[in-house]
Short mmCIF file of C-alpha atoms and ligand atoms in Angstrom, two decimals:
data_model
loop_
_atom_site.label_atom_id
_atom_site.label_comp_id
_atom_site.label_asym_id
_atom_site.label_seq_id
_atom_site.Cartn_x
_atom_site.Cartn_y
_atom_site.Cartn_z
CA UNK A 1449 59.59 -83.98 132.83
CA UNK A 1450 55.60 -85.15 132.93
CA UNK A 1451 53.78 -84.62 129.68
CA UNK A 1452 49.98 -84.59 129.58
CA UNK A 1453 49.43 -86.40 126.50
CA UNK A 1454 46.02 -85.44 124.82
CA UNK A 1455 44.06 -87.89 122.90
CA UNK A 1456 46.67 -90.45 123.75
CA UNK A 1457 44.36 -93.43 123.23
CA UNK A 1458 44.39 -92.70 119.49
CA UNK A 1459 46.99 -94.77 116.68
CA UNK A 1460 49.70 -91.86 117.08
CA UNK A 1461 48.79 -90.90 120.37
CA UNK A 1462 48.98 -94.56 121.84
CA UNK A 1463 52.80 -94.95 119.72
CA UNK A 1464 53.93 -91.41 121.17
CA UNK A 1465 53.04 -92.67 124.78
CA UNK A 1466 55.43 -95.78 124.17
CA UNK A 1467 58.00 -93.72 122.97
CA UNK A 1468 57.78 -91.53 125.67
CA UNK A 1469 57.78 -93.93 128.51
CA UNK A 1470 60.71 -95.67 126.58
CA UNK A 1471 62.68 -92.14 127.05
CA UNK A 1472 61.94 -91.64 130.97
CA UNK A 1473 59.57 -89.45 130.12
CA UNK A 1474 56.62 -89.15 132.77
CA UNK A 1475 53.14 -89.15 131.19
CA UNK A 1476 49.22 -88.86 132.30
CA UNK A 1477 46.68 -89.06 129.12
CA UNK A 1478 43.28 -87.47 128.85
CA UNK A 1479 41.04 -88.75 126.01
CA UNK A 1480 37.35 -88.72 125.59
CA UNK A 1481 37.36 -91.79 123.94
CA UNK A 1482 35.10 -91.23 121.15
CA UNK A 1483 37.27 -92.75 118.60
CA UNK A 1484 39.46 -94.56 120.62
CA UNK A 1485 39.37 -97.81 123.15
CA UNK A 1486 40.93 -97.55 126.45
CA UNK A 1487 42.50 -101.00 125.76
CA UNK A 1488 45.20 -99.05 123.91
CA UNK A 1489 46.79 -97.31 127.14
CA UNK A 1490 46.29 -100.64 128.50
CA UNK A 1491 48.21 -101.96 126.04
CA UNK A 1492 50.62 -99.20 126.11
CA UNK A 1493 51.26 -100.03 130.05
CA UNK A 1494 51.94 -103.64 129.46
CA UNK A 1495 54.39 -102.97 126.55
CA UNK A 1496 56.09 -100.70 129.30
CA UNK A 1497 55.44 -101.63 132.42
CA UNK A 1498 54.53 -98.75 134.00
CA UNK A 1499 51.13 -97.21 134.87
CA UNK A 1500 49.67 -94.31 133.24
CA UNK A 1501 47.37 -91.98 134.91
CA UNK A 1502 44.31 -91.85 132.54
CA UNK A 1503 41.49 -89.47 132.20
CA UNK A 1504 38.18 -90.09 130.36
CA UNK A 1505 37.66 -86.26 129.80
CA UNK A 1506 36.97 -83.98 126.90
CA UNK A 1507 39.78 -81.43 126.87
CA UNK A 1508 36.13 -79.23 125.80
CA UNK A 1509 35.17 -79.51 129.06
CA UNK A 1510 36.94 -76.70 130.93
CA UNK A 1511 36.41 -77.36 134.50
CA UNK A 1512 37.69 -81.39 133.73
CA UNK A 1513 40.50 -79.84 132.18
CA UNK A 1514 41.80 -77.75 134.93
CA UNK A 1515 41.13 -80.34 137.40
CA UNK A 1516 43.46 -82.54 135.21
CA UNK A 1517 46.44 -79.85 135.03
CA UNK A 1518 45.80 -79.76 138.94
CA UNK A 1519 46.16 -82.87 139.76
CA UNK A 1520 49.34 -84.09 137.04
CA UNK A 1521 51.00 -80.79 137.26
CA UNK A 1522 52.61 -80.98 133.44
CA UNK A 1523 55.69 -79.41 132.69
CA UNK A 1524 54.46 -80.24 128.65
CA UNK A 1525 51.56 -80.83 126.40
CA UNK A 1526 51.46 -83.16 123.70
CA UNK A 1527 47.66 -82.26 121.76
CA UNK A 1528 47.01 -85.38 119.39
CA UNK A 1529 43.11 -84.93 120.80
CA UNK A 1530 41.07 -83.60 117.62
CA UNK A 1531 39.05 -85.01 114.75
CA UNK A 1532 40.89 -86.12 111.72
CA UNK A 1533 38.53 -87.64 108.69
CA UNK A 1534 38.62 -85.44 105.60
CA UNK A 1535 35.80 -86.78 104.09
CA UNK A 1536 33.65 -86.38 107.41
CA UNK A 1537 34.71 -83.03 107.41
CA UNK A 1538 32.86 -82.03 104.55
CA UNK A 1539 29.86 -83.37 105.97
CA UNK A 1540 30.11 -82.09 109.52
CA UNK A 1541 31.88 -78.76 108.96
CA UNK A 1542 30.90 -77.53 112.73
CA UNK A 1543 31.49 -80.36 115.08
CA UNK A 1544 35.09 -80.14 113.22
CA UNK A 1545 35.42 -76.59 114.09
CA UNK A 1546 33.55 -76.73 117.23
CA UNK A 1547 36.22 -79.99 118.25
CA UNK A 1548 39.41 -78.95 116.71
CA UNK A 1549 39.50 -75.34 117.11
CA UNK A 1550 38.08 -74.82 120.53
CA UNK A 1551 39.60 -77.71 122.08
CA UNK A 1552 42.90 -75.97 121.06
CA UNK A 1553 42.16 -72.65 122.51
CA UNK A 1554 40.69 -74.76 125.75
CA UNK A 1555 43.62 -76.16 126.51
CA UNK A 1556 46.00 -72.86 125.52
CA UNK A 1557 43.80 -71.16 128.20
CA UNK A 1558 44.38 -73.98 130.68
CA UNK A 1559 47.89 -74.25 129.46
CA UNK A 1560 47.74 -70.60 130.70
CA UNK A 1561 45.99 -70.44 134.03
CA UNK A 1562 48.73 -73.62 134.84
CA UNK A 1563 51.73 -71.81 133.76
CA UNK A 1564 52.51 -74.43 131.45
CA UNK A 1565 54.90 -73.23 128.43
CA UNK A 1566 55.45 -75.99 126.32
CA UNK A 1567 53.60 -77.70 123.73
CA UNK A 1568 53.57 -80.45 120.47
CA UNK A 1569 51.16 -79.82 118.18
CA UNK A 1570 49.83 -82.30 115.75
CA UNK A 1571 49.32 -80.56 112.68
CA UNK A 1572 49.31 -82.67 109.31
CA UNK A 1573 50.66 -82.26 105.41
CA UNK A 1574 47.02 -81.28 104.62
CA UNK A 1575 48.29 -77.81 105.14
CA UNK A 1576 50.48 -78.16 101.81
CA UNK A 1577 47.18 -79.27 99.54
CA UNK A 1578 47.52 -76.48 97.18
CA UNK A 1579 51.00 -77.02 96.53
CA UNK A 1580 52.69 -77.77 93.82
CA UNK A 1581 56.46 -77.92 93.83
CA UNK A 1582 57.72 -81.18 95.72
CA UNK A 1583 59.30 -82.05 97.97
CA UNK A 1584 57.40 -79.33 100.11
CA UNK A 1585 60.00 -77.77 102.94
CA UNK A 1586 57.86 -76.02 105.88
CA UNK A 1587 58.18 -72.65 104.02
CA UNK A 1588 55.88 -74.29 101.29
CA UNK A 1589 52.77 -73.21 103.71
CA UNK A 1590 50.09 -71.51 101.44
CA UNK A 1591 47.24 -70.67 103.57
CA UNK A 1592 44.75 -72.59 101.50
CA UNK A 1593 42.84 -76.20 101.84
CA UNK A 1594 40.48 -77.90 100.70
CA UNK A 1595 38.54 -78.95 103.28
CA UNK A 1596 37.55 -78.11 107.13
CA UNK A 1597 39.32 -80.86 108.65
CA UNK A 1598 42.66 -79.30 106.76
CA UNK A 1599 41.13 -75.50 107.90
CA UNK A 1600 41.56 -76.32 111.41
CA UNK A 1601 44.98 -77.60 111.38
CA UNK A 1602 45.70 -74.03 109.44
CA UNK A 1603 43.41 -71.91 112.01
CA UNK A 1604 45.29 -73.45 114.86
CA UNK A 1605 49.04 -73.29 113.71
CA UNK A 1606 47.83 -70.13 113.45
CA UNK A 1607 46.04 -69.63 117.05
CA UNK A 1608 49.47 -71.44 118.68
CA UNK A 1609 51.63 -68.74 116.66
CA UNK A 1610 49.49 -65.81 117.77
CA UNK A 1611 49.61 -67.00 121.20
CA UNK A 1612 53.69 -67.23 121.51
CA UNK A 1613 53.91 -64.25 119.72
CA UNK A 1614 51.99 -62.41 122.87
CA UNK A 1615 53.84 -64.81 125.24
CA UNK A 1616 57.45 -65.21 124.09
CA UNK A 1617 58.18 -67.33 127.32
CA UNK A 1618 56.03 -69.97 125.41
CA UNK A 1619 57.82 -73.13 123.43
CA UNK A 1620 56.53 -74.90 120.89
CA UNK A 1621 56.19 -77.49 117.77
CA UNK A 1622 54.26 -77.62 115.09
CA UNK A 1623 54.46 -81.41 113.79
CA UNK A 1624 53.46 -81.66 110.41
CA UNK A 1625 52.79 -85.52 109.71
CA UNK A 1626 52.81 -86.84 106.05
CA UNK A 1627 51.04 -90.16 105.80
CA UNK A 1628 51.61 -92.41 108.90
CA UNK A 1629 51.08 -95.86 108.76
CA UNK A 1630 52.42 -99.29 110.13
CA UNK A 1631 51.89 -100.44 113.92
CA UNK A 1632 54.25 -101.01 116.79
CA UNK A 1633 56.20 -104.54 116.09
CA UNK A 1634 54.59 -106.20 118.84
CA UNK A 1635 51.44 -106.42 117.22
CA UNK A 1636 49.69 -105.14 120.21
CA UNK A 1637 49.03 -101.83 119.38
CA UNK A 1638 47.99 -100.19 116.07
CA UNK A 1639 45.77 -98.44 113.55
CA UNK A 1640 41.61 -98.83 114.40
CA UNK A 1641 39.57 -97.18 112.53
CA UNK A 1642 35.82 -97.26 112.40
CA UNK A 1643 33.77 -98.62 110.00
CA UNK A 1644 35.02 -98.99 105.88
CA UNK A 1645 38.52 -97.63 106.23
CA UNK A 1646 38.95 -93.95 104.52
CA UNK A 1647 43.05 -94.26 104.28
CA UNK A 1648 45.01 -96.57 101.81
CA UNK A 1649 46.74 -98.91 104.16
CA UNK A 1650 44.06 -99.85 106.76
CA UNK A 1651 41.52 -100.77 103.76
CA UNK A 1652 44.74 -103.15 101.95
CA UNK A 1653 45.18 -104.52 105.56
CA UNK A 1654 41.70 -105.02 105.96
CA UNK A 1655 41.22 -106.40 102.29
CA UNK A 1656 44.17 -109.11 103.19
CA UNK A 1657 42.49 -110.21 106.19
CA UNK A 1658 39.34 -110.95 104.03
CA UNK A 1659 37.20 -108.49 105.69
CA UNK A 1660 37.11 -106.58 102.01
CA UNK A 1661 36.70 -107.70 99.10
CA UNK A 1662 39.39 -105.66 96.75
CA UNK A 1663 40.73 -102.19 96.67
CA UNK A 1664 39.63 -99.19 94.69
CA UNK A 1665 42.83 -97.47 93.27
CA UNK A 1666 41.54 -94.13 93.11
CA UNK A 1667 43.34 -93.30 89.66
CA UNK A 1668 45.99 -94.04 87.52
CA UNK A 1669 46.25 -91.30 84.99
CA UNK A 1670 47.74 -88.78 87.45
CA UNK A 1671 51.44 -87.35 86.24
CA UNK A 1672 53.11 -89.71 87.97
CA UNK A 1673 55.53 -92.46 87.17
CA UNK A 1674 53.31 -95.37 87.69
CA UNK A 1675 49.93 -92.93 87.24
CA UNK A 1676 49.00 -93.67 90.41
CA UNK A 1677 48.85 -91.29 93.81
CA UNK A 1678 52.20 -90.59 95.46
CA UNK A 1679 52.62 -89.94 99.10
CA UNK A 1680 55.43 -89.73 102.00
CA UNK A 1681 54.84 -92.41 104.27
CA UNK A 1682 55.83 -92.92 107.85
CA UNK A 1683 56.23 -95.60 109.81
CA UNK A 1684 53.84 -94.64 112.99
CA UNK A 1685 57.15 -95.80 115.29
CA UNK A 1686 59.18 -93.12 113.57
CA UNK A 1687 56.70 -90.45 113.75
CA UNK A 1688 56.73 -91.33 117.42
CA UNK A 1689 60.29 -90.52 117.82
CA UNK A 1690 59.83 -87.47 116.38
CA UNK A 1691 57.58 -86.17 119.51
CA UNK A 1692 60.49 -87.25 121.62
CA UNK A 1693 63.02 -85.40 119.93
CA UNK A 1694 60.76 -82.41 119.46
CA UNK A 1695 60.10 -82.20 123.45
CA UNK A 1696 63.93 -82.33 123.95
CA UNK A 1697 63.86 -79.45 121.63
CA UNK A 1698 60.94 -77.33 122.95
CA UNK A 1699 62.70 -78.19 126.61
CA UNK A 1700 64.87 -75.34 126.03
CA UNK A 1701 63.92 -73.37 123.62
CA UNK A 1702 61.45 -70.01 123.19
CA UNK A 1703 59.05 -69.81 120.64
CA UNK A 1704 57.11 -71.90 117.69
CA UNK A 1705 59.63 -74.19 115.76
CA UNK A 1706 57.78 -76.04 112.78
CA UNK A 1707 58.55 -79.58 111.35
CA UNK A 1708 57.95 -81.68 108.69
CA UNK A 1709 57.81 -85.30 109.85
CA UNK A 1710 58.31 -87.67 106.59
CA UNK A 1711 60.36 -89.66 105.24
CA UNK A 1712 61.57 -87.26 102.24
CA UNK A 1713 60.48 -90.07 99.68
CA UNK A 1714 57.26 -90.59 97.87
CA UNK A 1715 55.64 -94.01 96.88
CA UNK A 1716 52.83 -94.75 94.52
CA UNK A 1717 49.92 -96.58 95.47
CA UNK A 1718 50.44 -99.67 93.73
CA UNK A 1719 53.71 -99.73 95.26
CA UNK A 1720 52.19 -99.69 98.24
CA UNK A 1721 49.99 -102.80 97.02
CA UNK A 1722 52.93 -104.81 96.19
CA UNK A 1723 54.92 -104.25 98.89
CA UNK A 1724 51.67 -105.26 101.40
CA UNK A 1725 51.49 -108.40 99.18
CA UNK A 1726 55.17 -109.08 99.75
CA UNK A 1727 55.19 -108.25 103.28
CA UNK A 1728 51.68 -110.38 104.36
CA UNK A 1729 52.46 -113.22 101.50
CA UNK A 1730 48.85 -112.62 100.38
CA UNK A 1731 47.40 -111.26 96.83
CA UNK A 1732 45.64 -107.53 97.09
CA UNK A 1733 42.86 -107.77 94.72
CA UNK A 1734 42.74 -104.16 93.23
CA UNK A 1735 40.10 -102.88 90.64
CA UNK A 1736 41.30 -99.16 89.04
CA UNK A 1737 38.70 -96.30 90.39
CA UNK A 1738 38.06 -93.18 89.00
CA UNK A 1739 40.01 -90.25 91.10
CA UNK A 1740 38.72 -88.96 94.37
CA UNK A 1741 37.74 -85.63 94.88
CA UNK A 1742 39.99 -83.37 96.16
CA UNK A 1743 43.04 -85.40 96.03
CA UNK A 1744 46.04 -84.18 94.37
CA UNK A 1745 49.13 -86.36 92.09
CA UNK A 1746 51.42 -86.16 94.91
CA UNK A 1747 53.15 -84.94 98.26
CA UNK A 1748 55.93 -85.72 99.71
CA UNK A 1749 58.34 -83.51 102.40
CA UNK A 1750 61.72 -82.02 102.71
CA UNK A 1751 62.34 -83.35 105.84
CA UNK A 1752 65.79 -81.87 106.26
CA UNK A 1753 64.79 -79.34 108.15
CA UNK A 1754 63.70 -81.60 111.47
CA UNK A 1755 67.13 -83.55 110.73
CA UNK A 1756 69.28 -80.45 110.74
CA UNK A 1757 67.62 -79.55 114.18
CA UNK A 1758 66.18 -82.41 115.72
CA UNK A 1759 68.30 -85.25 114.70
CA UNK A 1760 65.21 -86.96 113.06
CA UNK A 1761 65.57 -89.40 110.79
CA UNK A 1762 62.87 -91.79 109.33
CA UNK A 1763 64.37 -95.72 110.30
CA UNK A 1764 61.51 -97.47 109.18
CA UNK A 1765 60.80 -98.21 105.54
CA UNK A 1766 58.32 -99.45 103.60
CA UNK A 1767 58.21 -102.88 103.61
CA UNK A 1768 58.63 -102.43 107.52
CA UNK A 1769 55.75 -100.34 107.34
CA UNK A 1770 53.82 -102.99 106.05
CA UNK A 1771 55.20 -106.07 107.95
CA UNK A 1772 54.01 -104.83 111.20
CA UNK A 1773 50.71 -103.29 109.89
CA UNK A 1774 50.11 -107.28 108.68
CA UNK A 1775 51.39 -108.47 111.77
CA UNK A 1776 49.03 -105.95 113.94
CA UNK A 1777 46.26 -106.76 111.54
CA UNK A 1778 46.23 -110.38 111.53
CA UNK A 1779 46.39 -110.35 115.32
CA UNK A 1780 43.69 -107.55 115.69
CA UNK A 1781 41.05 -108.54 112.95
CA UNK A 1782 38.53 -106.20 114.99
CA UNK A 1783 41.05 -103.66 116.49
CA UNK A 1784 40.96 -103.36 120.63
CA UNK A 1785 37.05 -104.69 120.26
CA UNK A 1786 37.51 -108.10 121.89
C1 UD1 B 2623 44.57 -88.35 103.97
C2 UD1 B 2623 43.91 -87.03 104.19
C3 UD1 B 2623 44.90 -86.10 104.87
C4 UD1 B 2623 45.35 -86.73 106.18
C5 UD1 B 2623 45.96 -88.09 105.89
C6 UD1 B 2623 46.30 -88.82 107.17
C7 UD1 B 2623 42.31 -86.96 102.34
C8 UD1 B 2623 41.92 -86.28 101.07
N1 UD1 B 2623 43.45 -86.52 102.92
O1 UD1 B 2623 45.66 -88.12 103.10
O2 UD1 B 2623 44.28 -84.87 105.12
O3 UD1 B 2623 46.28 -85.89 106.82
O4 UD1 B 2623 45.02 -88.88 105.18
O5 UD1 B 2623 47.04 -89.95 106.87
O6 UD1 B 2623 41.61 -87.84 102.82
N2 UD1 B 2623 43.78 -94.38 97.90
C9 UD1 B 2623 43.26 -95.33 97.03
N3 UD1 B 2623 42.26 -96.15 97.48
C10 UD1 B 2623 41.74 -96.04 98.76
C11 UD1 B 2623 42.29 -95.06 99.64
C12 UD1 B 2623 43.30 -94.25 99.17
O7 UD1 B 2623 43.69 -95.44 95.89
O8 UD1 B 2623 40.81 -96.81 99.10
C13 UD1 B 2623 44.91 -93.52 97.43
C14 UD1 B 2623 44.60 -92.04 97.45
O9 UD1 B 2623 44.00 -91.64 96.25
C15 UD1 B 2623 45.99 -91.45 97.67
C16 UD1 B 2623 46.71 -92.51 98.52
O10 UD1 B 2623 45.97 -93.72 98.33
O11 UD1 B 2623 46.68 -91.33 96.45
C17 UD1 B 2623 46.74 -92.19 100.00
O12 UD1 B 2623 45.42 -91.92 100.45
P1 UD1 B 2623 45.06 -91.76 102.00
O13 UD1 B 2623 45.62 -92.90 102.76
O14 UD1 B 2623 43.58 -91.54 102.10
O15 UD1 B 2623 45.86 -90.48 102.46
P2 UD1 B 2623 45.87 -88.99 101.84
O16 UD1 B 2623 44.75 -88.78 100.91
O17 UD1 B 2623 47.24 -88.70 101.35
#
């Protein structure tokens, strides 16, 4: 089976293509590179050995699209290719629209005119922000966010589910990804975000390696046992699996299946902290913040829903997690910029 893999240059789009290659999987990758380095599939391919067919297109730009289906010929779709920074989305409201939402119907339409029928959607726990009952199981979906980044990923579960619903040939899976972190153990791919880091574990990783100073904990009065923020993590490498096992799924099947991708198990902040310092052997200085908007006490998922059907199951733990974060960290002090 060849998957076009959108976005595939990004941290869970460059694991995913591993994954996939490691399963016999054929893939070709199209990804505008805007926040991504092409030194990633080119990492990807020597991790592998085998060459990937890469396009430096917007999936926004129709007519590069097509030409992309008509040359690789997918038989599935793996669209990682959006924008993804909460914060940003606040600021920038339309571009995240404009990227997210019409790059999804773009490549639905081309997904179309191509015949294709099958498709892995990266969708994300921000869908669960308003709710309150843990551990949230994929019936938990309220409809509500609090931000545009966390609209789109509603607005185009919803724009996939409209679409099978006219098409029943069509087979597909919503991913919804709790917190993914870690790198691949080699070290040679991994996390690289620009600028100050927005997301716990690439600013601790970036604080051990001395290019910051000390972390803000962003609260420690929440209702929690340690009064810190508690999240699901998953190891990126486990998350990764998951889009293999959901494309053996989708293979067969007819309509939208939806997933929650987590561990099942939440974990504070400054458990995070210690178990960084444990796994790099270096002190985290942290100074206690006040809380950041719009974040909430905790999520975490039922994830026995993509075990019952999938076979997934999270491997990876935390101090794993954070071992090869370190080790991809302390090899990669700039990311891919050489
Ligand atoms: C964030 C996004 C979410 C996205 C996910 C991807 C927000 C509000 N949500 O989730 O939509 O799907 O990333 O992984 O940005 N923290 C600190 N200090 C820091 C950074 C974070 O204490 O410098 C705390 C936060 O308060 C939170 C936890 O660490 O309790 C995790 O934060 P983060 O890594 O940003 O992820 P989320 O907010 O869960």
């Amino acid at each position: 089976m060849k998957v076009l893999v959108t976005g595939g240059a990004g941290y869970i789009g460059s694991h995913t293509c591993v994954a996939l290659l490691e399963a016999g999987f054929e893939i070709a990758v199209i990804d505008n590179l805007d926040n991504s380095s092409y030194e990633a599939i080119e990492r990807v391919e020597e991790l592998t050995g085998k060459k990937i067919p890469f396009y430096k297109e917007s999936i926004l730009d129709k007519a590069a699209l097509e030409s992309v289906f008509e040359v690789e010929k997918p038989d599935a779709v793996i669209h990682f290719a959006a924008l993804k920074a909460v914060g940003e989305s606040v600021r920038k409201p339309l571009e995240y629209y404009h990227t997210n939402v019409f790059g999804t119907i773009s490549l639905l339409e081309t997904m179309r005119k191509y015949d294709v029928k099958r498709l892995v959607y990266s969708s994300s726990a921000t869908v669960y922000s308003s709710v309150k009952e843990m551990p949230v199981n994929e019936q938990s979906f309220a409809y509500v966010t609090t931000n545009p980044y966390g609209w789109t990923k509603i607005m185009c579960e919803q724009i996939i589910r409209d679409t099978c619903h006219a098409d029943p040939a069509l087979s597909v899976a919503l991913l919804r990804y709790f917190n993914p972190v870690g790198a691949h153990p080699s070290g040679r791919i991994g996390e690289d975000p620009a600028g100050i880091p927005n997301n716990l574990m690439p600013y601790i990783a970036q604080v051990a390696s001395g290019k910051l100073q000390k972390l803000s904990v962003y609260g420690n009065d929440y209702p929690t046992p340690d009064g810190t923020g508690v999240r699901d993590y998953i190891h990126v490498c486990d998350l990764a699996d998951g889009h293999v096992l959901a494309l053996r799924k989708i293979a067969d099947g007819q309509g939208v299946y939806t997933y929650n991708l987590g561990s099942g198990k939440g974990t504070s902040v400054l458990e995070m902290l210690h178990a960084f310092e444990k796994a790099s052997g270096r002190e985290i200085p942290y100074v206690i913040a006040p809380r950041r908007a719009g974040d909430i006490a905790e999520v975490y998922a039922d994830p026995s829903l993509a075990e019952k059907e999938l076979g997934f199951k999270t491997k990876r733990d935390v101090f794993d997690m954070c071992k090869d974060l370190w080790n991809w960290q302390s090899h990669n002090p700039n990311g891919y910029t050489k």
